[in-house]
Coordinates of C-alpha atoms and ligand atoms in Angstrom, one line a residue:
X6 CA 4.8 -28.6 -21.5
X7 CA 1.3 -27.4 -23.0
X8 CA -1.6 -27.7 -21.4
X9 CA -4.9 -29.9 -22.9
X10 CA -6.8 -27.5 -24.5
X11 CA -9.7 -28.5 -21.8
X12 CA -8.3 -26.4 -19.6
X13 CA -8.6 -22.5 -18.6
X14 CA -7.2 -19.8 -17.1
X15 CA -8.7 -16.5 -16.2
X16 CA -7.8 -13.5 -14.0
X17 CA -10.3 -11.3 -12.3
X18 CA -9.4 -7.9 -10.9
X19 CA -10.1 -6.0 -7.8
X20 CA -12.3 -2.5 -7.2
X21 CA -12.3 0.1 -5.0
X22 CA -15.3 2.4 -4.3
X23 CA -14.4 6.0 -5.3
X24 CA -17.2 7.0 -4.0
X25 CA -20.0 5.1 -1.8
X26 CA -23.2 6.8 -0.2
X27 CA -24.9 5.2 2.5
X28 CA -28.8 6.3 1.8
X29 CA -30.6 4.3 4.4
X30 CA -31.9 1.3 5.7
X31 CA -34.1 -1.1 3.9
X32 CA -36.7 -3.3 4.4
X33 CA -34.8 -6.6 4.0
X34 CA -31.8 -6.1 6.3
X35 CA -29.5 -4.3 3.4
X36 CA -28.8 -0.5 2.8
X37 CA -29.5 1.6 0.0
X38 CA -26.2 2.8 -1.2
X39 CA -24.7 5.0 -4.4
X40 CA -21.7 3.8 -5.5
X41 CA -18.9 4.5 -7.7
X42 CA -17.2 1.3 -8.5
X43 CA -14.0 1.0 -10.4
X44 CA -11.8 -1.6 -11.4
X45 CA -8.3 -1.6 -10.0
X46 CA -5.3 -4.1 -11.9
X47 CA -4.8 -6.6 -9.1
X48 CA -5.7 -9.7 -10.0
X49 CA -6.7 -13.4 -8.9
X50 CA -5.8 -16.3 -11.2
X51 CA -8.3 -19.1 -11.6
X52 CA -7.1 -22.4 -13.2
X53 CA -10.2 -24.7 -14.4
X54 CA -9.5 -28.4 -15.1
X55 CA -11.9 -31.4 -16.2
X56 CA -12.8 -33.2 -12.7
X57 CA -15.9 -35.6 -11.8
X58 CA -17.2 -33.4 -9.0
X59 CA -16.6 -29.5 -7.9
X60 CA -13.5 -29.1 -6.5
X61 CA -11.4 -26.0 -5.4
X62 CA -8.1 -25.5 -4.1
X63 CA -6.3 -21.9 -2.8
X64 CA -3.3 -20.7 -3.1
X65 CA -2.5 -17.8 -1.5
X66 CA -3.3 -16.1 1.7
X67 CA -6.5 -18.1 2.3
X68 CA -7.7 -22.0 2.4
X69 CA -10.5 -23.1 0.6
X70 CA -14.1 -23.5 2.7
X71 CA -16.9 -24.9 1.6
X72 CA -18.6 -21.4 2.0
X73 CA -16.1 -20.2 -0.1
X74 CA -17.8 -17.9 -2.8
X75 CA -16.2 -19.7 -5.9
X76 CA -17.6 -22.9 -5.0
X77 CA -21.0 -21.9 -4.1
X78 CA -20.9 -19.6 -7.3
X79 CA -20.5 -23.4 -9.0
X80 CA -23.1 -25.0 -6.7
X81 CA -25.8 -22.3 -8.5
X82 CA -24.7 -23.1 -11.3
X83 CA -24.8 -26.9 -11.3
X84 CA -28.8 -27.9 -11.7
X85 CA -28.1 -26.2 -15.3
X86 CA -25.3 -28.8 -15.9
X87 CA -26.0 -32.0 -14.4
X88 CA -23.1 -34.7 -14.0
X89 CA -20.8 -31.9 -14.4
X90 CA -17.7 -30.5 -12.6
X91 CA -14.3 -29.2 -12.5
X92 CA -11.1 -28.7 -10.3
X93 CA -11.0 -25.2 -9.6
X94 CA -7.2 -23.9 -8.6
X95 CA -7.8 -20.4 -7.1
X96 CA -4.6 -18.4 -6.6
X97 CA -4.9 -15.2 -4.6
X98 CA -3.2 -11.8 -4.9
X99 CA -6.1 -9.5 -4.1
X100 CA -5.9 -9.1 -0.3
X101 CA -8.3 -10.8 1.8
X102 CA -11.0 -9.2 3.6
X103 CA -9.7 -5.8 2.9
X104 CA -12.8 -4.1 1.1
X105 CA -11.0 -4.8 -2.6
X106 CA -13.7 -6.9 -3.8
X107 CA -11.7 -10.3 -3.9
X108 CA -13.9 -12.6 -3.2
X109 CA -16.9 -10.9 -5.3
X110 CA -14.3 -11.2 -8.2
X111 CA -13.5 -14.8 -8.0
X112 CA -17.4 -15.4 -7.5
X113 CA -18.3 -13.5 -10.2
X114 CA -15.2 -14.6 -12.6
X115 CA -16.0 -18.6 -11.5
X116 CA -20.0 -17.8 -12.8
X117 CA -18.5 -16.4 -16.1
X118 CA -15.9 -19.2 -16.8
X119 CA -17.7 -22.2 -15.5
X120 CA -21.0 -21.5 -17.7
X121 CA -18.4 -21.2 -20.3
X122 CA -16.7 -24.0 -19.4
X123 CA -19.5 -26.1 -19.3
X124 CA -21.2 -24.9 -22.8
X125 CA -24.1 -23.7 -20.7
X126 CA -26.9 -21.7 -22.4
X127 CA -27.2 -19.1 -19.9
X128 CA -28.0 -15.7 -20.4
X129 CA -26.7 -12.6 -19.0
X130 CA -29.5 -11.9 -16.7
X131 CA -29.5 -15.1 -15.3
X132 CA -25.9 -14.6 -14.7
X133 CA -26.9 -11.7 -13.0
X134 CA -29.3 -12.9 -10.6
X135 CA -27.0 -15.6 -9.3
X136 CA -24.2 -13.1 -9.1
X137 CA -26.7 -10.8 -7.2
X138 CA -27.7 -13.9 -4.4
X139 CA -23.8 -14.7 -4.3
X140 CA -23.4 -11.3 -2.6
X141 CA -24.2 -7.3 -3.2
X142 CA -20.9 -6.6 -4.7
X143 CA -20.7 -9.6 -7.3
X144 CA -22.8 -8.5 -10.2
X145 CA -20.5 -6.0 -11.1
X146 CA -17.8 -8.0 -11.8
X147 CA -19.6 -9.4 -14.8
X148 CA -19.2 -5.4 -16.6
X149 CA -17.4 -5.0 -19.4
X150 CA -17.0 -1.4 -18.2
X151 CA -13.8 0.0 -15.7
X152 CA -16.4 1.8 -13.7
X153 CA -19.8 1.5 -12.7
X154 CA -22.1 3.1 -10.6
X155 CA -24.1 0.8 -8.7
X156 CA -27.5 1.6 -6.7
X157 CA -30.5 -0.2 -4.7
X158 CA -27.7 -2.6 -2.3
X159 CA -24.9 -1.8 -4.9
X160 CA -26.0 -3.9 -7.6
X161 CA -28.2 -2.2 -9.6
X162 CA -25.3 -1.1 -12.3
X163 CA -25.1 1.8 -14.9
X164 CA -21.6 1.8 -16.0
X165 CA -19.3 5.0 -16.8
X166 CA -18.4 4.4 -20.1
X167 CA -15.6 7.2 -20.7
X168 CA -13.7 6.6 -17.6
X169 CA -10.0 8.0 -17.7
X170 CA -7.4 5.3 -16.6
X171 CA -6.3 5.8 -13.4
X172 CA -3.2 5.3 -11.0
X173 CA -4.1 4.4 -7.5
X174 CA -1.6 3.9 -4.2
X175 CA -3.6 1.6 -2.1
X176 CA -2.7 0.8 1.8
X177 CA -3.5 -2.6 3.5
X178 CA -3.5 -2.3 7.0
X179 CA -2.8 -5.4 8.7
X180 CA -6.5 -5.6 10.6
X181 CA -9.2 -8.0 10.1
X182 CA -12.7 -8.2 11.1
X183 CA -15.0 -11.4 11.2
X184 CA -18.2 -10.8 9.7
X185 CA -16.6 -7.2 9.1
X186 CA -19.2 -6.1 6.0
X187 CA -22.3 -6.9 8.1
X188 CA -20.8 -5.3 10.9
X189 CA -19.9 -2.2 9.9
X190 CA -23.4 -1.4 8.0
X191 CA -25.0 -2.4 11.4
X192 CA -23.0 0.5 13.0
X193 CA -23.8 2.6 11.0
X194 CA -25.9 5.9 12.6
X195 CA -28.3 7.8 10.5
X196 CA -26.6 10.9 10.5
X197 CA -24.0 8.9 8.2
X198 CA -26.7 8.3 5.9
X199 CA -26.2 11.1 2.7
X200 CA -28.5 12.3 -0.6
X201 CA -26.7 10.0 -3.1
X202 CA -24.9 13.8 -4.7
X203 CA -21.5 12.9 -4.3
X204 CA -21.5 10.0 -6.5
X205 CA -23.9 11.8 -9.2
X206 CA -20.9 14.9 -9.3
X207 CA -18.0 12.3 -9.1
X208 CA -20.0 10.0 -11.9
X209 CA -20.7 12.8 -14.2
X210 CA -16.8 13.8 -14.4
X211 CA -15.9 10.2 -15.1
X212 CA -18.2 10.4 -17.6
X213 CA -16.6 13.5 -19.2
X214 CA -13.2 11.3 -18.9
X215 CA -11.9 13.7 -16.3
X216 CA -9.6 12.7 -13.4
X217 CA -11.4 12.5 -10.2
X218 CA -10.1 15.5 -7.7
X219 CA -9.5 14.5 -4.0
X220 CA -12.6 16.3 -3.1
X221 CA -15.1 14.2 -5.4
X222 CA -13.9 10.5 -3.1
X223 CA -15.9 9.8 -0.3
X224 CA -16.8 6.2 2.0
X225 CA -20.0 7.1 4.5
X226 CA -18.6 4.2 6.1
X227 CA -15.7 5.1 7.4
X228 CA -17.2 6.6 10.6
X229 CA -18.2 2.6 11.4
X230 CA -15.6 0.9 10.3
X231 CA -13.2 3.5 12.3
X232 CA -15.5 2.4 15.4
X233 CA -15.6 -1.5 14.2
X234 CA -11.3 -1.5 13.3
X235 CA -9.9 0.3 16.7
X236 CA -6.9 0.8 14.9
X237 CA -8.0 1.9 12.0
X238 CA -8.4 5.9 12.1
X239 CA -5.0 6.2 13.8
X240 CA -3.5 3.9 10.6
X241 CA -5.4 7.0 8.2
X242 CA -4.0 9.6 10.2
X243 CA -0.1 8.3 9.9
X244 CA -1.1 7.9 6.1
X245 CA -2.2 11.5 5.5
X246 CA 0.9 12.8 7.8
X247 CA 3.4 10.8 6.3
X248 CA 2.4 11.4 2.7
X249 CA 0.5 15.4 2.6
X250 CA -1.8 13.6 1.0
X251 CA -5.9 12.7 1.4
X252 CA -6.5 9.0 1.4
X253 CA -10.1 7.7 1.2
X254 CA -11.5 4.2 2.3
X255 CA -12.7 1.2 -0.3
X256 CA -15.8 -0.4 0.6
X257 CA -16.1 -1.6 4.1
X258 CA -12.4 -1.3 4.5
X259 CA -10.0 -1.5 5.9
X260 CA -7.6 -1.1 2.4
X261 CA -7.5 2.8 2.0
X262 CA -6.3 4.3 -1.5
X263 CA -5.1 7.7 -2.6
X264 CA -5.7 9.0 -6.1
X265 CA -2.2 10.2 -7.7
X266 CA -1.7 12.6 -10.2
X267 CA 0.7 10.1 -12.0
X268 CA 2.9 7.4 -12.0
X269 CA 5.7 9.5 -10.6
X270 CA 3.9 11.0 -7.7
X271 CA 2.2 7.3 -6.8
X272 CA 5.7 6.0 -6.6
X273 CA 6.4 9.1 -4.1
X274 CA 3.5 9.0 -2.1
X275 CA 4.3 4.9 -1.5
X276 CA 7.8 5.6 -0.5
X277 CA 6.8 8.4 1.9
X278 CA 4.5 5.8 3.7
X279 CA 6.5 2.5 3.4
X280 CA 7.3 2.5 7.2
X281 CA 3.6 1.8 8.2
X282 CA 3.1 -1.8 9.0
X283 CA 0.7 -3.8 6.0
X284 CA 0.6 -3.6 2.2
X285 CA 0.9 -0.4 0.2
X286 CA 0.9 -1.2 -3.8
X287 CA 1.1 1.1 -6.6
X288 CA -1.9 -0.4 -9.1
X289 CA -3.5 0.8 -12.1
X290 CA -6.5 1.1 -13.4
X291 CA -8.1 -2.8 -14.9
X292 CA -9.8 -2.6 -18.4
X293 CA -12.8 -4.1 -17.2
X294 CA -14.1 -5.9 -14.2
X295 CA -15.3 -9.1 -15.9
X296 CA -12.7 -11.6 -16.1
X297 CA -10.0 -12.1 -19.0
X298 CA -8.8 -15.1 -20.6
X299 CA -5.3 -16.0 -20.5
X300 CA -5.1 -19.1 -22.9
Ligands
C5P111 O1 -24.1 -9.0 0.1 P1 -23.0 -9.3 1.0 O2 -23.0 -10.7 1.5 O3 -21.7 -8.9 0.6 O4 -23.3 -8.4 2.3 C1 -22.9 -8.7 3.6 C2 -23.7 -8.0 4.6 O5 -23.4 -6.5 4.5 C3 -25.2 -8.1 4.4 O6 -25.7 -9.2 5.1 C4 -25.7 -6.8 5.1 O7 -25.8 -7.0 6.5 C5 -24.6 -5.8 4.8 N1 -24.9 -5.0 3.6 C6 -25.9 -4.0 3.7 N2 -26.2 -3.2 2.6 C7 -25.6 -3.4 1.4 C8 -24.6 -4.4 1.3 C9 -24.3 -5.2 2.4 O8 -26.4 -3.7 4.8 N3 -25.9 -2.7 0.4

């Protein structure tokens, strides 16, 4: 059966932080951070159709709430397109709460394909600014870059134009945290806070389209989130055992990746750790972070 040409269908991938300097605290309850995003090929799906009002439905590991990011990504968007809507069928592979970037990825990918979808003239800055208020971590999900490096709360964004393509193994521990992002910052202590020269070393050899070396990854939140996720420095301990290998925390956790050499040695370093209870996917590198068409 074809589809009506009204409708569309995007996918929208996941990051990890390679790299992500805590600086300090700021004035309006955020941190100053220095950032290495990059995009990572696991993807959520989002299915637009014509509908009278705003309506989204999950599939997946989740169930839709009205705070739900995609939906309030369509509320900003709705004084610029009055009488409008759309049913919004949101299917999930990126795991949930995991410090992947999911949600900021459907927020960002709904601002993109709803403005599109409803022929609004909106420019990139505007789509910016919304992305910004949706969340730190959204604005970069409108690049048309596979790694940025992201300042002020994370979302002032210079991307790495050059970046080699990558082959991650990332582990998802089976924890979960309420509030976890908020959390974790406020546990942070200021001897965690750094000088922002890790990501400036890591960012110049992406640049140079060199392959990051264990050394150049880094989280300054992993101290916290090992204090907010009791289980979690034991779970990176087994990891590094099981595997020889150094594995380095995404975002606010608790998903933990190691950077392989190849496809061959990713595949090796998953086996080695497949007994540990969670997720552990071999991904590589995304294209870009904003979203892609599929029709
Ligand atoms: O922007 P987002 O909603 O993702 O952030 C969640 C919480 O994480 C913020 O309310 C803030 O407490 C904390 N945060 C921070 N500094 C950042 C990003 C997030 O303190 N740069």
């Amino acid at each position: 059966m074809s589809l009506p040409v009204s409708t569309r269908t995007i996918t929208t991938p996941a990051k990890v932080n390679l790299c992500l300097e805590v600086l300090g605290r700021r004035d309006d309850g955020y941190h100053e951070l220095a950032t290495v995003f990059h995009a990572v090929g696991i993807y959520d799906t989002l299915h637009l159709a014509p509908e009278d009002q705003l309506v989204l439905a999950v599939e997946g590991e989740m169930t839709a709430s009205e705070d739900n990011l995609v939906l309030r990504a369509g509320r900003a968007l709705q004084p610029l397109a009055p009488g409008k809507g759309a049913r919004i069928a949101l299917s999930k592979t990126i795991p949930v709460g995991a410090g992947l970037g999911g949600g900021s990825s459907d927020a960002g990918a709904a601002l993109v394909a709803l403005s599109e979808f409803w022929n609004l003239r909106v420019s990139e800055d505007e789509l910016t600014t919304m992305a910004g208020a949706l969340g730190a971590d959204v604005p970069v999900f409108l690049l048309d870059a596979t790694a940025a490096v992201g300042t002020a709360r994370g979302d002032v964004l210079t991307p790495l134009h050059g970046t080699p393509s990558l082959t991650l193994v990332i582990a998802v521990p089976p924890f979960s945290l309420p509030a976890k992002t908020g959390r974790i910052f406020s546990a942070l202590r200021p001897g965690e806070f750094s000088d922002g020269a890790r990501t400036a070393d890591i960012a110049r050899v992406l640049r140079r389209g060199k392959t990051p070396q264990a050394h150049h990854l880094w989280n300054g939140l992993f101290p916290a989130a090992k204090r907010a996720f009791a289980d979690l420095g034991s779970y990176h301990s087994a990891l590094c055992r099981l595997s020889g290998r150094v594995w380095t925390l995404s975002g606010a956790g608790p998903a933990l990746f190691h950077l392989a050499a190849d496809e061959e040695e990713a595949a090796l370093v998953a086996r080695s750790v497949a007994s540990l209870p969670g997720t552990c996917l071999v991904v590589p590198s995304a294209p870009r972070f904003r979203c892609q068409h599929l029709d």
